[in-house]
mmCIF file of C-alpha atoms and ligand atoms in Angstrom:
data_model
loop_
_atom_site.group_PDB
_atom_site.id
_atom_site.type_symbol
_atom_site.label_atom_id
_atom_site.label_comp_id
_atom_site.label_asym_id
_atom_site.label_seq_id
_atom_site.Cartn_x
_atom_site.Cartn_y
_atom_site.Cartn_z
ATOM 1 C CA UNK A 91 51.788 159.844 215.815
ATOM 2 C CA UNK A 92 54.139 157.698 217.915
ATOM 3 C CA UNK A 93 53.732 153.973 217.475
ATOM 4 C CA UNK A 94 55.534 150.956 218.896
ATOM 5 C CA UNK A 95 55.583 147.658 217.012
ATOM 6 C CA UNK A 96 55.616 144.680 219.375
ATOM 7 C CA UNK A 97 55.967 141.024 218.477
ATOM 8 C CA UNK A 98 58.490 138.230 218.347
ATOM 9 C CA UNK A 99 61.590 138.447 216.151
ATOM 10 C CA UNK A 100 60.478 137.531 212.638
ATOM 11 C CA UNK A 101 56.809 138.360 213.292
ATOM 12 C CA UNK A 102 56.817 140.953 210.507
ATOM 13 C CA UNK A 103 57.181 144.097 212.626
ATOM 14 C CA UNK A 104 59.778 145.570 210.286
ATOM 15 C CA UNK A 105 57.754 145.111 207.104
ATOM 16 C CA UNK A 106 54.672 146.632 208.700
ATOM 17 C CA UNK A 107 56.684 149.443 210.299
ATOM 18 C CA UNK A 108 58.118 150.385 206.882
ATOM 19 C CA UNK A 109 54.649 150.465 205.293
ATOM 20 C CA UNK A 110 53.250 152.584 208.093
ATOM 21 C CA UNK A 111 56.201 154.975 208.109
ATOM 22 C CA UNK A 112 55.611 155.618 204.431
ATOM 23 C CA UNK A 113 51.852 155.976 204.916
ATOM 24 C CA UNK A 114 52.121 158.462 207.792
ATOM 25 C CA UNK A 115 55.262 160.208 206.477
ATOM 26 C CA UNK A 116 57.258 159.640 209.657
ATOM 27 C CA UNK A 117 60.566 157.807 210.280
ATOM 28 C CA UNK A 118 60.827 154.053 210.792
ATOM 29 C CA UNK A 119 63.303 153.473 213.592
ATOM 30 C CA UNK A 120 64.711 149.996 214.089
ATOM 31 C CA UNK A 121 67.294 149.576 216.856
ATOM 32 C CA UNK A 122 68.448 146.351 215.145
ATOM 33 C CA UNK A 123 69.112 148.341 211.941
ATOM 34 C CA UNK A 124 71.012 150.999 213.905
ATOM 35 C CA UNK A 125 73.215 148.304 215.453
ATOM 36 C CA UNK A 126 73.814 146.647 212.059
ATOM 37 C CA UNK A 127 74.665 149.995 210.424
ATOM 38 C CA UNK A 128 77.169 150.643 213.204
ATOM 39 C CA UNK A 129 78.672 147.217 212.757
ATOM 40 C CA UNK A 130 79.064 147.803 209.033
ATOM 41 C CA UNK A 131 80.728 151.141 209.719
ATOM 42 C CA UNK A 132 83.033 149.404 212.216
ATOM 43 C CA UNK A 133 82.107 151.653 215.172
ATOM 44 C CA UNK A 134 82.756 150.651 218.777
ATOM 45 C CA UNK A 135 78.987 150.480 219.380
ATOM 46 C CA UNK A 136 78.584 148.106 216.432
ATOM 47 C CA UNK A 137 81.326 145.786 217.608
ATOM 48 C CA UNK A 138 79.952 145.759 221.155
ATOM 49 C CA UNK A 139 76.392 145.064 219.925
ATOM 50 C CA UNK A 140 77.569 142.235 217.629
ATOM 51 C CA UNK A 141 78.554 140.082 220.617
ATOM 52 C CA UNK A 142 74.964 140.056 221.822
ATOM 53 C CA UNK A 143 73.260 139.947 218.434
ATOM 54 C CA UNK A 144 75.187 136.904 217.250
ATOM 55 C CA UNK A 145 74.354 135.099 220.487
ATOM 56 C CA UNK A 146 70.653 135.959 220.163
ATOM 57 C CA UNK A 147 70.603 137.874 223.458
ATOM 58 C CA UNK A 148 69.607 141.482 224.049
ATOM 59 C CA UNK A 149 72.094 144.316 223.860
ATOM 60 C CA UNK A 150 72.274 145.820 227.400
ATOM 61 C CA UNK A 151 69.572 148.382 228.209
ATOM 62 C CA UNK A 152 71.898 151.320 228.912
ATOM 63 C CA UNK A 153 73.482 151.107 225.458
ATOM 64 C CA UNK A 154 70.189 150.531 223.641
ATOM 65 C CA UNK A 155 68.252 153.233 225.461
ATOM 66 C CA UNK A 156 70.941 155.808 224.730
ATOM 67 C CA UNK A 157 71.003 155.212 220.976
ATOM 68 C CA UNK A 158 67.191 155.219 220.823
ATOM 69 C CA UNK A 159 66.805 158.461 222.803
ATOM 70 C CA UNK A 160 69.463 160.152 220.647
ATOM 71 C CA UNK A 161 67.623 159.037 217.532
ATOM 72 C CA UNK A 162 64.132 160.191 218.580
ATOM 73 C CA UNK A 163 65.548 163.578 219.611
ATOM 74 C CA UNK A 164 66.418 164.284 215.972
ATOM 75 C CA UNK A 165 64.436 166.810 214.012
ATOM 76 C CA UNK A 166 62.749 164.358 211.633
ATOM 77 C CA UNK A 167 61.019 162.746 214.660
ATOM 78 C CA UNK A 168 59.062 165.843 215.669
ATOM 79 C CA UNK A 169 55.864 164.672 213.953
ATOM 80 C CA UNK A 170 56.263 161.156 215.338
ATOM 81 C CA UNK A 171 57.862 157.832 214.527
ATOM 82 C CA UNK A 172 57.347 154.094 214.284
ATOM 83 C CA UNK A 173 59.548 152.108 216.658
ATOM 84 C CA UNK A 174 60.464 148.632 215.477
ATOM 85 C CA UNK A 175 62.307 146.406 217.952
ATOM 86 C CA UNK A 176 62.256 148.926 220.798
ATOM 87 C CA UNK A 177 61.353 148.623 223.649
ATOM 88 C CA UNK A 178 62.273 145.002 224.254
ATOM 89 C CA UNK A 179 62.280 145.091 228.055
ATOM 90 C CA UNK A 180 60.040 146.664 230.687
ATOM 91 C CA UNK A 181 62.961 148.848 231.744
ATOM 92 C CA UNK A 182 63.356 150.226 228.202
ATOM 93 C CA UNK A 183 59.614 150.957 228.075
ATOM 94 C CA UNK A 184 59.712 152.746 231.426
ATOM 95 C CA UNK A 185 62.674 154.915 230.428
ATOM 96 C CA UNK A 186 61.014 155.860 227.134
ATOM 97 C CA UNK A 187 57.769 156.689 228.931
ATOM 98 C CA UNK A 188 59.580 158.829 231.511
ATOM 99 C CA UNK A 189 61.559 160.697 228.833
ATOM 100 C CA UNK A 190 58.391 161.418 226.854
ATOM 101 C CA UNK A 191 56.585 162.561 230.010
ATOM 102 C CA UNK A 192 59.290 165.177 230.556
ATOM 103 C CA UNK A 193 58.272 166.599 227.160
ATOM 104 C CA UNK A 194 54.561 166.315 227.992
ATOM 105 C CA UNK A 195 54.354 163.643 225.336
ATOM 106 C CA UNK A 196 53.391 159.963 225.092
ATOM 107 C CA UNK A 197 53.209 156.891 222.855
ATOM 108 C CA UNK A 198 49.882 156.755 220.980
ATOM 109 C CA UNK A 199 49.702 153.035 220.172
ATOM 110 C CA UNK A 200 51.560 149.772 220.701
ATOM 111 C CA UNK A 201 50.707 147.199 218.039
ATOM 112 C CA UNK A 202 51.253 143.534 218.800
ATOM 113 C CA UNK A 203 52.038 141.584 215.618
ATOM 114 C CA UNK A 204 50.872 138.148 216.687
ATOM 115 C CA UNK A 205 52.403 134.975 215.145
ATOM 116 C CA UNK A 206 52.997 131.458 216.498
ATOM 117 C CA UNK A 207 56.547 130.354 217.358
ATOM 118 C CA UNK A 208 56.267 127.566 214.783
ATOM 119 C CA UNK A 209 55.649 129.986 211.909
ATOM 120 C CA UNK A 210 58.486 132.183 213.118
ATOM 121 C CA UNK A 211 60.986 129.314 213.172
ATOM 122 C CA UNK A 212 60.011 128.416 209.617
ATOM 123 C CA UNK A 213 60.185 132.029 208.405
ATOM 124 C CA UNK A 214 63.491 132.925 209.993
ATOM 125 C CA UNK A 215 65.276 129.681 209.207
ATOM 126 C CA UNK A 216 64.612 130.354 205.507
ATOM 127 C CA UNK A 217 65.507 134.040 205.587
ATOM 128 C CA UNK A 218 68.586 135.143 203.629
ATOM 129 C CA UNK A 219 70.163 138.571 203.445
ATOM 130 C CA UNK A 220 72.545 140.259 201.021
ATOM 131 C CA UNK A 221 75.840 141.178 202.702
ATOM 132 C CA UNK A 222 76.294 144.094 200.307
ATOM 133 C CA UNK A 223 72.920 145.913 199.951
ATOM 134 C CA UNK A 224 70.866 144.353 202.771
ATOM 135 C CA UNK A 225 68.071 143.027 200.488
ATOM 136 C CA UNK A 226 66.185 140.154 202.131
ATOM 137 C CA UNK A 227 65.013 136.876 200.599
ATOM 138 C CA UNK A 228 63.416 133.611 201.699
ATOM 139 C CA UNK A 229 64.499 130.237 200.354
ATOM 140 C CA UNK A 230 60.871 129.172 199.848
ATOM 141 C CA UNK A 231 58.747 132.330 199.650
ATOM 142 C CA UNK A 232 61.128 134.782 197.930
ATOM 143 C CA UNK A 233 64.218 132.985 196.570
ATOM 144 C CA UNK A 234 67.047 134.673 194.667
ATOM 145 C CA UNK A 235 67.206 133.920 190.953
ATOM 146 C CA UNK A 236 70.714 132.521 191.329
ATOM 147 C CA UNK A 237 71.358 130.643 194.568
ATOM 148 C CA UNK A 238 73.560 132.662 196.938
ATOM 149 C CA UNK A 239 73.660 135.814 194.773
ATOM 150 C CA UNK A 240 71.599 138.988 195.266
ATOM 151 C CA UNK A 241 69.156 139.789 192.440
ATOM 152 C CA UNK A 242 69.727 143.525 192.928
ATOM 153 C CA UNK A 243 73.499 143.906 193.308
ATOM 154 C CA UNK A 244 74.976 140.405 192.842
ATOM 155 C CA UNK A 245 76.332 140.567 196.412
ATOM 156 C CA UNK A 246 76.677 137.423 198.517
ATOM 157 C CA UNK A 247 73.387 136.270 200.064
ATOM 158 C CA UNK A 248 73.765 134.529 203.423
ATOM 159 C CA UNK A 249 71.931 133.197 206.476
ATOM 160 C CA UNK A 250 72.461 135.838 209.176
ATOM 161 C CA UNK A 251 74.142 134.408 212.300
ATOM 162 C CA UNK A 252 71.136 135.461 214.379
ATOM 163 C CA UNK A 253 68.742 133.632 212.008
ATOM 164 C CA UNK A 254 70.441 130.231 212.517
ATOM 165 C CA UNK A 255 67.839 127.722 213.874
ATOM 166 C CA UNK A 256 69.320 127.300 217.359
ATOM 167 C CA UNK A 257 69.736 131.079 217.683
ATOM 168 C CA UNK A 258 66.139 131.633 216.549
ATOM 169 C CA UNK A 259 64.882 129.254 219.251
ATOM 170 C CA UNK A 260 66.983 131.099 221.818
ATOM 171 C CA UNK A 261 65.723 134.493 220.593
ATOM 172 C CA UNK A 262 62.147 133.265 220.986
ATOM 173 C CA UNK A 263 62.910 132.213 224.556
ATOM 174 C CA UNK A 264 64.370 135.679 225.240
ATOM 175 C CA UNK A 265 61.276 137.225 223.632
ATOM 176 C CA UNK A 266 58.856 135.256 225.827
ATOM 177 C CA UNK A 267 60.801 136.034 228.998
ATOM 178 C CA UNK A 268 61.779 139.657 228.495
ATOM 179 C CA UNK A 269 59.693 141.282 225.753
ATOM 180 C CA UNK A 270 56.249 139.651 225.919
ATOM 181 C CA UNK A 271 55.476 141.285 229.297
ATOM 182 C CA UNK A 272 55.313 144.566 227.336
ATOM 183 C CA UNK A 273 51.966 143.441 225.926
ATOM 184 C CA UNK A 274 50.470 143.746 229.403
ATOM 185 C CA UNK A 275 52.392 146.952 230.063
ATOM 186 C CA UNK A 276 50.719 148.705 227.107
ATOM 187 C CA UNK A 277 47.359 146.947 227.610
ATOM 188 C CA UNK A 278 47.183 148.558 231.065
ATOM 189 C CA UNK A 279 47.728 151.944 229.410
ATOM 190 C CA UNK A 280 44.826 151.291 227.031
ATOM 191 C CA UNK A 281 46.912 151.740 223.873
ATOM 192 C CA UNK A 282 47.493 148.103 222.844
ATOM 193 C CA UNK A 283 46.156 146.942 219.481
ATOM 194 C CA UNK A 284 46.522 143.535 217.780
ATOM 195 C CA UNK A 285 47.201 142.481 214.212
ATOM 196 C CA UNK A 286 47.474 138.955 212.872
ATOM 197 C CA UNK A 287 51.081 138.518 211.754
ATOM 198 C CA UNK A 288 50.264 135.415 209.726
ATOM 199 C CA UNK A 289 47.927 137.486 207.516
ATOM 200 C CA UNK A 290 48.832 138.430 203.956
ATOM 201 C CA UNK A 291 51.389 141.196 203.500
ATOM 202 C CA UNK A 292 49.393 142.835 200.725
ATOM 203 C CA UNK A 293 46.719 143.647 203.320
ATOM 204 C CA UNK A 294 49.130 144.397 206.149
ATOM 205 C CA UNK A 295 48.819 148.185 206.016
ATOM 206 C CA UNK A 296 45.003 148.121 205.858
ATOM 207 C CA UNK A 297 44.939 145.669 208.784
ATOM 208 C CA UNK A 298 47.103 147.959 210.907
ATOM 209 C CA UNK A 299 45.058 151.074 210.089
ATOM 210 C CA UNK A 300 41.875 149.145 210.977
ATOM 211 C CA UNK A 301 43.436 147.987 214.254
ATOM 212 C CA UNK A 302 44.234 151.598 215.203
ATOM 213 C CA UNK A 303 40.573 152.562 214.762
ATOM 214 C CA UNK A 304 39.433 149.950 217.286
ATOM 215 C CA UNK A 305 38.873 151.436 220.725
HETATM 216 P P1 AMP B 1333 66.144 142.959 215.206
HETATM 217 O O1 AMP B 1333 66.689 143.320 213.869
HETATM 218 O O2 AMP B 1333 65.129 143.961 215.734
HETATM 219 O O3 AMP B 1333 65.641 141.557 215.301
HETATM 220 O O4 AMP B 1333 67.383 143.066 216.226
HETATM 221 C C1 AMP B 1333 68.525 142.275 216.092
HETATM 222 C C2 AMP B 1333 69.265 142.180 217.413
HETATM 223 O O5 AMP B 1333 69.658 143.487 217.859
HETATM 224 C C3 AMP B 1333 68.469 141.614 218.570
HETATM 225 O O6 AMP B 1333 68.435 140.199 218.579
HETATM 226 C C4 AMP B 1333 69.229 142.181 219.773
HETATM 227 O O7 AMP B 1333 70.443 141.482 219.987
HETATM 228 C C5 AMP B 1333 69.589 143.567 219.269
HETATM 229 N N1 AMP B 1333 68.532 144.540 219.625
HETATM 230 C C6 AMP B 1333 67.723 145.230 218.752
HETATM 231 N N2 AMP B 1333 66.885 146.025 219.422
HETATM 232 C C7 AMP B 1333 67.136 145.838 220.749
HETATM 233 C C8 AMP B 1333 66.579 146.348 221.951
HETATM 234 N N3 AMP B 1333 65.560 147.224 221.952
HETATM 235 N N4 AMP B 1333 67.109 145.920 223.130
HETATM 236 C C9 AMP B 1333 68.131 145.055 223.163
HETATM 237 N N5 AMP B 1333 68.691 144.508 222.074
HETATM 238 C C10 AMP B 1333 68.203 144.886 220.871
#
């Protein structure tokens, strides 16, 4: 099963992708996570990607496509995978499609996690992340016990540069211009499904499984 999670930054793609990956027993692949892991490890790729991530723009297609294709070629992806945050441009989608075609393969579903921009701005502006273990919090919905300190490892909990309000607004603009056209791209292929991203997280997995059953 090969699934793509679509939706604006902060729509809840990652949370749903993780639940589905566990349910189907296949890897959850987030290009954002790969970039952040590289940055943490101090690789050239990480430092290059940081310039774009901090500004809220997209990392160039050639770089992104290469890391994604390398990742899906790994052995643990043979049974399928859930892509979270890739593709983000029509070009990325076309390259992925062409590469899969060479292997006589294809994407099974693209799921659009639909949420209004207003909810996203509120969600992301309140999001906090631990610099040490990566645990995520929200100042209103899931606060840390002690302000600024991670409940799990006591690491420093911060507002990520790309979650700053002006960056969030810019990322939404980038999403509408460059990524939203993918909804039509996959609709034309008959594999687009919708889920309501403002729905409760406890029912998120059931909602996705239901959406996949719809023809
Ligand atoms: P995310 O964690 O998915 O929100 O990604 C964080 C940042 O990584 C994005 O704002 C982009 O700068 C970069 N990024 C992640 N995935 C892609 C992609 N498929 N294409 C271009 N840039 C990406």
